[in-house]
Structure formats: structure tokens, C-alpha cells
Tab-separated table of C-alpha atoms and ligand atoms in Angstrom:
chain	number	residue	atom	x	y	z
A	17	UNK	CA	-29.477	41.374	110.059
A	18	UNK	CA	-32.484	41.954	107.821
A	19	UNK	CA	-32.693	39.970	104.612
A	20	UNK	CA	-32.408	41.980	101.371
A	21	UNK	CA	-34.690	41.582	98.359
A	22	UNK	CA	-34.000	42.808	94.833
A	23	UNK	CA	-37.017	44.562	93.371
A	24	UNK	CA	-36.708	45.539	89.708
A	25	UNK	CA	-38.734	48.701	89.052
A	26	UNK	CA	-40.061	49.884	85.684
A	27	UNK	CA	-41.414	53.420	85.999
A	28	UNK	CA	-42.469	53.456	82.357
A	29	UNK	CA	-44.281	56.241	80.546
A	30	UNK	CA	-46.916	58.914	81.128
A	31	UNK	CA	-48.286	58.773	84.679
A	32	UNK	CA	-46.013	55.779	85.399
A	33	UNK	CA	-43.301	57.632	87.355
A	34	UNK	CA	-45.929	59.755	89.184
A	35	UNK	CA	-47.690	56.737	90.690
A	36	UNK	CA	-44.546	54.661	91.173
A	37	UNK	CA	-42.529	57.118	93.322
A	38	UNK	CA	-45.059	57.497	96.187
A	39	UNK	CA	-45.819	53.760	96.075
A	40	UNK	CA	-42.139	52.962	96.610
A	41	UNK	CA	-42.091	55.420	99.492
A	42	UNK	CA	-45.060	53.654	101.085
A	43	UNK	CA	-43.329	50.286	100.668
A	44	UNK	CA	-40.057	51.555	102.127
A	45	UNK	CA	-41.749	53.080	105.157
A	46	UNK	CA	-43.866	49.978	105.715
A	47	UNK	CA	-40.813	47.694	105.461
A	48	UNK	CA	-38.865	49.882	107.887
A	49	UNK	CA	-41.696	50.099	110.415
A	50	UNK	CA	-42.417	46.352	110.368
A	51	UNK	CA	-38.780	45.263	110.050
A	52	UNK	CA	-39.584	43.391	106.833
A	53	UNK	CA	-36.737	42.356	104.524
A	54	UNK	CA	-35.036	45.426	103.033
A	55	UNK	CA	-36.339	46.064	99.526
A	56	UNK	CA	-33.582	47.292	97.217
A	57	UNK	CA	-35.398	49.028	94.362
A	58	UNK	CA	-33.511	49.265	91.064
A	59	UNK	CA	-35.168	51.387	88.391
A	60	UNK	CA	-34.549	49.997	84.904
A	61	UNK	CA	-35.352	51.689	81.594
A	62	UNK	CA	-38.080	50.358	79.275
A	63	UNK	CA	-41.131	51.673	77.488
A	64	UNK	CA	-42.255	53.902	74.659
A	65	UNK	CA	-40.190	56.919	75.741
A	66	UNK	CA	-37.070	54.783	75.850
A	67	UNK	CA	-37.853	53.384	72.390
A	68	UNK	CA	-38.345	56.915	71.018
A	69	UNK	CA	-35.037	58.125	72.473
A	70	UNK	CA	-32.857	55.009	72.106
A	71	UNK	CA	-34.565	52.769	69.531
A	72	UNK	CA	-35.168	49.875	71.925
A	73	UNK	CA	-38.248	49.260	74.098
A	74	UNK	CA	-36.900	46.640	76.508
A	75	UNK	CA	-33.081	46.762	76.686
A	76	UNK	CA	-31.320	43.437	77.258
A	77	UNK	CA	-29.887	44.752	80.540
A	78	UNK	CA	-33.412	45.572	81.752
A	79	UNK	CA	-34.690	42.096	80.916
A	80	UNK	CA	-31.630	40.601	82.650
A	81	UNK	CA	-32.288	42.722	85.764
A	82	UNK	CA	-35.932	41.594	85.759
A	83	UNK	CA	-34.863	37.968	85.468
A	84	UNK	CA	-32.411	38.398	88.338
A	85	UNK	CA	-34.854	40.175	90.688
A	86	UNK	CA	-36.927	38.688	93.496
A	87	UNK	CA	-39.965	40.573	92.158
A	88	UNK	CA	-40.769	43.106	89.452
A	89	UNK	CA	-42.872	46.213	89.972
A	90	UNK	CA	-44.095	47.959	86.830
A	91	UNK	CA	-46.288	51.027	86.472
A	92	UNK	CA	-47.456	51.665	82.912
A	93	UNK	CA	-45.844	51.638	79.480
A	94	UNK	CA	-46.820	52.943	76.057
A	95	UNK	CA	-47.499	56.280	74.387
A	96	UNK	CA	-50.082	56.597	71.615
A	97	UNK	CA	-47.806	58.557	69.268
A	98	UNK	CA	-44.780	56.261	69.654
A	99	UNK	CA	-45.153	53.076	67.595
A	100	UNK	CA	-43.091	50.403	65.883
A	101	UNK	CA	-42.702	50.853	62.118
A	102	UNK	CA	-45.571	48.342	61.522
A	103	UNK	CA	-47.896	50.583	63.542
A	104	UNK	CA	-48.222	48.325	66.618
A	105	UNK	CA	-47.898	49.697	70.147
A	106	UNK	CA	-44.795	49.519	72.329
A	107	UNK	CA	-45.663	47.024	75.065
A	108	UNK	CA	-42.591	45.579	76.814
A	109	UNK	CA	-44.929	44.235	79.499
A	110	UNK	CA	-46.156	41.622	76.968
A	111	UNK	CA	-42.533	40.781	76.085
A	112	UNK	CA	-41.803	40.314	79.803
A	113	UNK	CA	-44.774	37.931	80.188
A	114	UNK	CA	-43.507	35.760	77.333
A	115	UNK	CA	-39.779	35.963	78.236
A	116	UNK	CA	-40.336	35.085	81.909
A	117	UNK	CA	-43.161	32.564	81.225
A	118	UNK	CA	-45.664	34.409	83.405
A	119	UNK	CA	-48.620	32.177	82.578
A	120	UNK	CA	-51.027	33.231	85.351
A	121	UNK	CA	-52.437	36.744	84.983
A	122	UNK	CA	-54.157	37.506	88.288
A	123	UNK	CA	-56.822	40.218	88.067
A	124	UNK	CA	-58.724	40.796	91.326
A	125	UNK	CA	-62.184	42.348	91.091
A	126	UNK	CA	-63.032	44.049	94.369
A	127	UNK	CA	-65.618	46.545	95.509
A	128	UNK	CA	-64.834	48.275	98.789
A	129	UNK	CA	-66.781	51.493	98.600
A	130	UNK	CA	-65.722	53.007	95.304
A	131	UNK	CA	-68.324	54.332	92.858
A	132	UNK	CA	-69.601	51.510	90.634
A	133	UNK	CA	-72.203	50.988	87.953
A	134	UNK	CA	-73.405	47.792	89.661
A	135	UNK	CA	-76.663	48.599	91.420
A	136	UNK	CA	-76.925	47.351	94.984
A	137	UNK	CA	-73.354	46.014	95.216
A	138	UNK	CA	-71.120	47.423	97.917
A	139	UNK	CA	-68.709	44.617	98.659
A	140	UNK	CA	-67.338	42.220	96.130
A	141	UNK	CA	-64.185	40.120	96.030
A	142	UNK	CA	-63.323	37.658	93.283
A	143	UNK	CA	-60.306	37.013	91.056
A	144	UNK	CA	-59.880	36.384	87.352
A	145	UNK	CA	-56.864	34.233	86.472
A	146	UNK	CA	-56.058	34.888	82.818
A	147	UNK	CA	-53.683	32.525	81.034
A	148	UNK	CA	-51.107	34.932	79.626
A	149	UNK	CA	-48.706	33.078	77.323
A	150	UNK	CA	-50.837	31.125	74.818
A	151	UNK	CA	-54.526	30.875	73.817
A	152	UNK	CA	-55.380	33.206	70.931
A	153	UNK	CA	-52.366	35.369	71.797
A	154	UNK	CA	-50.086	32.479	70.754
A	155	UNK	CA	-50.866	33.749	67.279
A	156	UNK	CA	-49.480	37.218	68.042
A	157	UNK	CA	-47.323	38.246	65.079
A	158	UNK	CA	-48.122	34.983	63.250
A	159	UNK	CA	-51.528	35.747	61.739
A	160	UNK	CA	-52.008	34.770	58.072
A	161	UNK	CA	-53.537	36.897	55.384
A	162	UNK	CA	-54.894	35.233	52.229
A	163	UNK	CA	-54.468	38.179	49.950
A	164	UNK	CA	-57.367	40.512	50.470
A	165	UNK	CA	-59.890	37.687	50.812
A	166	UNK	CA	-59.420	36.263	54.324
A	167	UNK	CA	-57.341	36.321	57.476
A	168	UNK	CA	-56.587	33.641	60.040
A	169	UNK	CA	-55.257	33.402	63.597
A	170	UNK	CA	-54.794	30.181	65.568
A	171	UNK	CA	-55.722	29.557	69.195
A	172	UNK	CA	-53.354	27.214	71.014
A	173	UNK	CA	-53.965	25.383	74.289
A	174	UNK	CA	-51.244	23.132	75.706
A	175	UNK	CA	-51.605	20.516	78.411
A	176	UNK	CA	-48.423	21.629	80.229
A	177	UNK	CA	-49.453	25.266	80.610
A	178	UNK	CA	-53.122	24.432	81.300
A	179	UNK	CA	-52.232	22.034	84.111
A	180	UNK	CA	-49.981	24.659	85.739
A	181	UNK	CA	-52.646	27.324	85.248
A	182	UNK	CA	-55.427	25.238	86.824
A	183	UNK	CA	-53.224	24.193	89.737
A	184	UNK	CA	-52.417	27.870	90.295
A	185	UNK	CA	-56.152	28.736	90.305
A	186	UNK	CA	-57.079	25.913	92.699
A	187	UNK	CA	-54.234	26.790	95.072
A	188	UNK	CA	-55.327	30.431	94.993
A	189	UNK	CA	-58.921	29.404	95.829
A	190	UNK	CA	-57.620	27.300	98.698
A	191	UNK	CA	-55.597	30.218	100.124
A	192	UNK	CA	-58.550	32.587	99.712
A	193	UNK	CA	-60.849	30.148	101.548
A	194	UNK	CA	-58.284	29.795	104.352
A	195	UNK	CA	-58.078	33.596	104.630
A	196	UNK	CA	-61.883	33.907	104.746
A	197	UNK	CA	-61.974	35.769	101.418
A	198	UNK	CA	-63.459	33.109	99.161
A	199	UNK	CA	-65.865	30.171	99.220
A	200	UNK	CA	-63.527	27.557	97.734
A	201	UNK	CA	-64.998	27.662	94.239
A	202	UNK	CA	-63.181	27.728	90.875
A	203	UNK	CA	-64.980	28.416	87.595
A	204	UNK	CA	-63.341	27.382	84.324
A	205	UNK	CA	-64.537	29.841	81.669
A	206	UNK	CA	-64.522	28.567	78.077
A	207	UNK	CA	-66.551	27.907	74.943
A	208	UNK	CA	-66.377	24.124	75.109
A	209	UNK	CA	-69.734	23.739	73.347
A	210	UNK	CA	-68.265	25.087	70.100
A	211	UNK	CA	-64.492	24.594	70.007
A	212	UNK	CA	-62.300	21.484	70.368
A	213	UNK	CA	-59.558	23.534	71.988
A	214	UNK	CA	-61.902	24.634	74.773
A	215	UNK	CA	-63.303	21.123	75.239
A	216	UNK	CA	-59.659	20.055	75.766
A	217	UNK	CA	-59.107	22.993	78.152
A	218	UNK	CA	-62.218	21.992	80.154
A	219	UNK	CA	-61.215	18.309	80.255
A	220	UNK	CA	-57.829	19.201	81.776
A	221	UNK	CA	-59.610	21.491	84.262
A	222	UNK	CA	-61.772	18.603	85.541
A	223	UNK	CA	-58.732	16.302	85.674
A	224	UNK	CA	-56.847	18.778	87.864
A	225	UNK	CA	-59.966	19.474	89.964
A	226	UNK	CA	-59.833	15.846	91.140
A	227	UNK	CA	-56.565	16.709	92.941
A	228	UNK	CA	-58.370	19.369	95.010
A	229	UNK	CA	-61.326	17.513	96.598
A	230	UNK	CA	-61.783	20.235	99.226
A	231	UNK	CA	-62.746	22.756	96.514
A	232	UNK	CA	-65.715	23.020	94.155
A	233	UNK	CA	-64.989	23.139	90.424
A	234	UNK	CA	-67.526	24.299	87.844
A	235	UNK	CA	-67.245	25.024	84.134
A	236	UNK	CA	-69.173	27.850	82.519
A	237	UNK	CA	-69.361	29.400	79.053
A	238	UNK	CA	-67.775	32.793	78.525
A	239	UNK	CA	-71.004	34.471	77.374
A	240	UNK	CA	-72.827	33.374	80.540
A	241	UNK	CA	-69.857	34.603	82.581
A	242	UNK	CA	-70.177	38.108	81.122
A	243	UNK	CA	-73.872	38.141	82.090
A	244	UNK	CA	-73.226	36.857	85.612
A	245	UNK	CA	-70.362	39.260	86.234
A	246	UNK	CA	-72.882	42.071	85.869
A	247	UNK	CA	-76.008	40.452	87.323
A	248	UNK	CA	-74.707	38.068	90.010
A	249	UNK	CA	-70.994	38.779	90.512
A	250	UNK	CA	-71.090	37.552	94.099
A	251	UNK	CA	-71.399	33.977	92.714
A	252	UNK	CA	-67.712	34.060	91.728
A	253	UNK	CA	-64.611	33.328	93.782
A	254	UNK	CA	-61.823	32.331	91.340
A	255	UNK	CA	-62.371	32.403	87.581
A	256	UNK	CA	-59.738	30.772	85.371
A	257	UNK	CA	-59.735	31.288	81.634
A	258	UNK	CA	-57.940	31.488	78.299
A	259	UNK	CA	-55.841	34.522	77.338
A	260	UNK	CA	-58.261	36.385	75.031
A	261	UNK	CA	-61.346	35.708	77.154
A	262	UNK	CA	-59.356	36.818	80.208
A	263	UNK	CA	-58.263	39.992	78.444
A	264	UNK	CA	-61.877	40.977	77.804
A	265	UNK	CA	-63.339	39.808	81.121
A	266	UNK	CA	-60.658	41.603	83.154
A	267	UNK	CA	-61.608	44.926	81.579
A	268	UNK	CA	-65.233	44.143	82.429
A	269	UNK	CA	-63.940	43.515	85.947
A	270	UNK	CA	-62.137	46.875	85.975
A	271	UNK	CA	-65.401	48.526	84.869
A	272	UNK	CA	-67.231	46.847	87.748
A	273	UNK	CA	-64.510	48.124	90.105
A	274	UNK	CA	-65.289	51.725	89.213
A	275	UNK	CA	-62.593	52.289	86.609
A	276	UNK	CA	-59.043	51.481	85.613
A	277	UNK	CA	-57.565	53.527	88.452
A	278	UNK	CA	-58.690	50.842	90.940
A	279	UNK	CA	-57.697	47.634	89.150
A	280	UNK	CA	-54.417	45.955	90.198
A	281	UNK	CA	-52.830	42.904	88.600
A	282	UNK	CA	-50.058	40.363	88.857
A	283	UNK	CA	-48.499	38.189	86.166
A	284	UNK	CA	-47.064	35.137	87.850
A	285	UNK	CA	-44.923	32.240	86.644
A	286	UNK	CA	-42.984	29.484	88.389
A	287	UNK	CA	-39.887	31.625	89.003
A	288	UNK	CA	-40.833	35.268	88.401
A	289	UNK	CA	-43.698	37.698	88.907
A	290	UNK	CA	-44.578	41.176	87.629
A	291	UNK	CA	-46.987	43.424	89.534
A	292	UNK	CA	-48.623	46.314	87.717
A	293	UNK	CA	-51.882	48.270	87.524
A	294	UNK	CA	-54.284	47.230	84.727
A	295	UNK	CA	-54.378	50.739	83.292
A	296	UNK	CA	-52.126	52.281	80.658
A	297	UNK	CA	-49.922	55.358	80.892
A	298	UNK	CA	-52.883	57.814	80.728
A	299	UNK	CA	-50.977	60.466	78.716
A	300	UNK	CA	-54.048	62.741	78.811
A	301	UNK	CA	-53.489	63.431	82.528
A	302	UNK	CA	-49.714	62.864	82.795
A	303	UNK	CA	-47.602	65.542	84.465
A	304	UNK	CA	-50.483	67.030	86.450
A	305	UNK	CA	-50.090	65.044	89.672
A	306	UNK	CA	-53.738	63.929	89.591
A	307	UNK	CA	-53.430	60.258	88.604
A	308	UNK	CA	-55.178	57.787	90.869
A	309	UNK	CA	-52.395	55.701	92.501
A	310	UNK	CA	-54.743	53.058	93.983
A	311	UNK	CA	-54.288	50.387	91.312
A	312	UNK	CA	-50.512	50.829	91.650
A	313	UNK	CA	-50.584	50.605	95.462
A	314	UNK	CA	-52.872	47.542	95.359
A	315	UNK	CA	-50.449	45.926	92.885
A	316	UNK	CA	-47.611	46.605	95.356
A	317	UNK	CA	-49.755	44.998	98.091
A	318	UNK	CA	-50.135	41.922	95.858
A	319	UNK	CA	-46.337	41.871	95.490
A	320	UNK	CA	-45.885	41.836	99.279
A	321	UNK	CA	-48.460	39.039	99.602
A	322	UNK	CA	-46.790	37.000	96.839
A	323	UNK	CA	-43.337	37.486	98.386
A	324	UNK	CA	-44.804	36.525	101.762
A	325	UNK	CA	-46.404	33.366	100.365
A	326	UNK	CA	-43.506	32.184	98.239
A	327	UNK	CA	-40.874	32.923	100.908
A	328	UNK	CA	-43.114	31.792	103.772
A	329	UNK	CA	-42.685	35.143	105.452
A	330	UNK	CA	-45.786	35.759	107.536
A	331	UNK	CA	-44.860	39.390	108.268
A	332	UNK	CA	-44.646	40.263	104.562
A	333	UNK	CA	-47.912	38.456	103.881
A	334	UNK	CA	-49.615	40.391	106.668
A	335	UNK	CA	-48.106	43.694	105.475
A	336	UNK	CA	-49.570	43.132	101.992
A	337	UNK	CA	-53.014	42.461	103.451
A	338	UNK	CA	-52.777	45.511	105.713
A	339	UNK	CA	-51.770	47.749	102.797
A	340	UNK	CA	-54.833	46.569	100.859
A	341	UNK	CA	-57.107	47.157	103.844
A	342	UNK	CA	-55.651	50.664	104.317
A	343	UNK	CA	-56.430	51.520	100.685
A	344	UNK	CA	-59.956	50.171	101.110
A	345	UNK	CA	-60.461	52.327	104.190
A	346	UNK	CA	-59.331	55.503	102.400
A	347	UNK	CA	-61.694	54.802	99.499
A	348	UNK	CA	-64.612	53.872	101.770
A	349	UNK	CA	-64.218	57.032	103.855
A	350	UNK	CA	-64.253	59.055	100.618
A	351	UNK	CA	-62.547	62.150	102.048
A	352	UNK	CA	-59.568	62.078	99.666
A	353	UNK	CA	-60.541	61.575	96.035
A	354	UNK	CA	-58.668	62.097	92.766
A	355	UNK	CA	-60.657	63.532	89.798
A	356	UNK	CA	-61.532	60.065	88.419
A	357	UNK	CA	-63.206	59.415	91.806
A	358	UNK	CA	-65.071	62.693	91.499
A	359	UNK	CA	-62.804	64.676	93.829
A	360	UNK	CA	-60.264	67.515	93.687
A	361	UNK	CA	-57.255	65.764	95.259
A	362	UNK	CA	-53.910	64.736	93.798
A	363	UNK	CA	-51.874	61.544	93.727
A	364	UNK	CA	-49.775	62.599	96.717
A	365	UNK	CA	-52.823	63.234	98.939
A	366	UNK	CA	-54.138	59.710	98.324
A	367	UNK	CA	-50.744	58.185	99.152
A	368	UNK	CA	-50.449	60.242	102.321
A	369	UNK	CA	-53.971	59.138	103.353
A	370	UNK	CA	-53.074	55.489	102.766
A	371	UNK	CA	-49.925	55.991	104.852
A	372	UNK	CA	-52.016	57.514	107.661
A	373	UNK	CA	-54.498	54.636	107.482
A	374	UNK	CA	-51.497	52.344	107.999
A	375	UNK	CA	-50.226	54.616	110.746
A	376	UNK	CA	-47.146	55.517	108.717
A	377	UNK	CA	-45.756	58.972	108.277
A	378	UNK	CA	-45.638	59.196	104.506
A	379	UNK	CA	-45.148	62.629	103.069
A	380	UNK	CA	-46.615	62.832	99.581
B	15	LIG	P1	-53.257	50.873	77.252
B	15	LIG	O1	-53.746	50.485	75.908
B	15	LIG	O2	-51.816	51.310	77.286
B	15	LIG	O3	-53.618	49.903	78.342
B	15	LIG	P2	-55.547	52.509	77.461
B	15	LIG	O4	-55.860	52.865	76.049
B	15	LIG	O5	-56.373	51.459	78.135
B	15	LIG	O6	-54.013	52.201	77.624
B	15	LIG	P3	-55.164	54.283	79.646
B	15	LIG	O7	-53.842	54.897	79.517
B	15	LIG	O8	-55.323	53.202	80.648
B	15	LIG	O9	-55.652	53.845	78.212
B	15	LIG	O10	-56.237	55.419	79.918
B	15	LIG	C1	-57.629	55.258	79.627
B	15	LIG	C2	-58.388	56.374	80.351
B	15	LIG	O11	-58.384	56.070	81.756
B	15	LIG	C3	-57.749	57.739	80.182
B	15	LIG	O12	-58.741	58.730	80.087
B	15	LIG	C4	-56.941	57.899	81.447
B	15	LIG	O13	-56.770	59.251	81.856
B	15	LIG	C5	-57.759	57.132	82.469
B	15	LIG	N1	-56.885	56.545	83.489
B	15	LIG	C6	-56.087	55.473	83.348
B	15	LIG	N2	-55.393	55.254	84.461
B	15	LIG	C7	-55.747	56.213	85.342
B	15	LIG	C8	-55.357	56.517	86.680
B	15	LIG	N3	-54.469	55.788	87.361
B	15	LIG	N4	-55.914	57.605	87.268
B	15	LIG	C9	-56.813	58.348	86.617
B	15	LIG	N5	-57.227	58.108	85.360
B	15	LIG	C10	-56.704	57.044	84.713
């Protein structure tokens, strides 16, 4: 009998449900065809729409379902007009990261034929690992105002989280090298020339690097990283960095990738993982069936790969890789393109094309 996996699904707001539904269909068909474990998808409420209608953004039952699941798939949450009384945005995805201790934010930067602003680059494949539970974001909600004269936020780096983060980055580089996708190189990105906290961060990085003698470890300042990401991005394999720097650099990465519609992500901890596209709920195009589903599908592919790795299930690992390659083929061929790719097609057409590239009969 096939094993069963619990996948907690957050469809979220705006284009969220539109890109989630065909992605789940692709996953179901792929699992059936390859006889992978059966994925039991359970949709749970959360997001700005739920807050507007029920006064709570992430219900306790939804958090409990996420905690109980084998993996969590999330599309996009937030609506510009729905806010907390203090004016901040509804972002249960940040609550999930903190509640489930998802310290490693994995943001691949890949070029596989999509339009890009980087001259002369056609293929690119590196990963940003953004620490997602501390750094400058540790100050979230705790900033101090000194009347109208000054304001202060505190950046926090801990040894425990940094060690886990660096080990995650080195292990990722090792797996990428073994798969022929990387050159066994990890860059620690910081500002160690100016701040004690980053000198500490860098020191722990070099300590952990000693445990991975088969890999190269280099430290680099964040400003130089921004320059290199544009001028010599092929130098990178795995970048590991603090929360705020990672937040900024991953949007630079999404820009390099040709836009938010292409950028997948994973937030991974020791016991849980959330997979979601980097983009928001895109309310300006919601309800029209024209959202680009690629970032969502690539996030689902990352989920399959993570499940395959953590459960030592080679078939799931291979299915994740094949799903990614199928997406790349559809983009490279350029016949089916949503408006953000400069084409006239809809979400369903892209999903059907990805299904065909995988030799699956997926009806969009
Ligand atoms: P958030 O703050 O919630 O991350 P955001 O302010 O970054 O959101 P998005 O919702 O990501 O904004 O949208 C930014 C722009 O990118 C919008 O014009 C939107 O239509 C476009 N966009 C985002 N995702 C997609 C997608 N999957 N397909 C097509 N266009 C998209």
C-alpha cells in the first residue's frame, strides 16, 4: 500500500487560490503516475480575507494543522486594504516562520530562458539561504522610539541558530555539488568590517566550515555581493546571510530571474517546512486567470525534493527535479506565456504545458 503524506495547504488571498489549484492537480497527477506516496491535501484558512471576515489571520486550528503536517504549501497572503489596527500588513507567513522555527529561508536564483535584465546571461543557478527568525527582524514589534527625536531597532545573532543555519547551507552546497548543480562553494554575506554582530556571525561561519573540508567557504561583504549578483552572478553557488540582508538580496535575485512570477522559495526548520512563491497576492490581476503559476509550481517541486531528501525517498526526489526541468522546458520554448512574460496566455495554459512536458494529462 502507498504511504500517505499530510500536506497542509494555504490558498491565501488574491491570486493565491488561482495558482494553487492547478499546482495541486499537477502534484496529484504526478504522484499517481509515479506511484509516489499519496498526498492528502488539507486546505486551511488564513490570510487577509480571513482576518477581514473573521477577525483572525492565522486561526489556532490552522497553525495546529500546519504543525501536524508532513509539509506545508502556501500560495500568497495579504491584501493592501486589509490591515491590523496599527496599520501593519496581515502576514501569517511570518507568524508561521517564527512559530515553527523555520530558520533557513531558501531562495533559488535560476535563469533557464526567461526574459532577464542581465545582459549575456542565459543559464544561472545559485541559492540564497536567508536566516528567517532573528537578525534585524528579531526586533520586529520591539523597536523603540525616543519621543520624536530618535528610533532604535536591535539586530540579534545567536550562536545556536547561526550554527544550524551554516550547517544547512554547507549541506545544501554538498547536495548541489553531488547533483552537478553547484561547485561546492558557500559564501557568508555580512558586514563584518563594521558591526560586531556580523564579525561574530562570520566567526561562527568559519568554525562550521572546518566541519566541511570538501567544500570551499568564503566570506564577502553585502555591498560587494549586490554588485557581483548583477555583474558576475555565475560566481555564486550557495549564499548564506542574515535576515534583513537576505530579504533585500532575494528580491534582487527575483529581479535577476525575470520577475516575481518565477521566484520560488522554501522556509525550512528542523521539523517543518513551508513552500511558497516569493511574490505576494497580486490583487491587481486577481480573478482574471492570468497569474503566472511558475513560482508556485517551482515551490511545489522544492517541496517534493525536500520530502524526498528528508524521507530518503529517491522517487519523490526525482519527481521534484523532473517537475523543475519541465517548467524550465516550457519557459525556454516560450510558446506559452502569461502577460508578465509578454504573452497572451492564462494560468491554466501554463499548467497544462508543464503537465505535457512531464508527459502528464493535466487539464487546466
Ligand atoms: P507582498 O508585499 O505581499 O509580498 P508585493 O507588494 O511584493 O506583495 P505582489 O503582490 O507580489 O506585491 O505584486 C507585485 C507586482 O508583481 C504586481 O504588479 C503583481 O501583479 C505582479 N505579480 C506578482 N506575482 C505575480 C504572478 N504570479 N504573476 C504575474 N504577476 C505577478
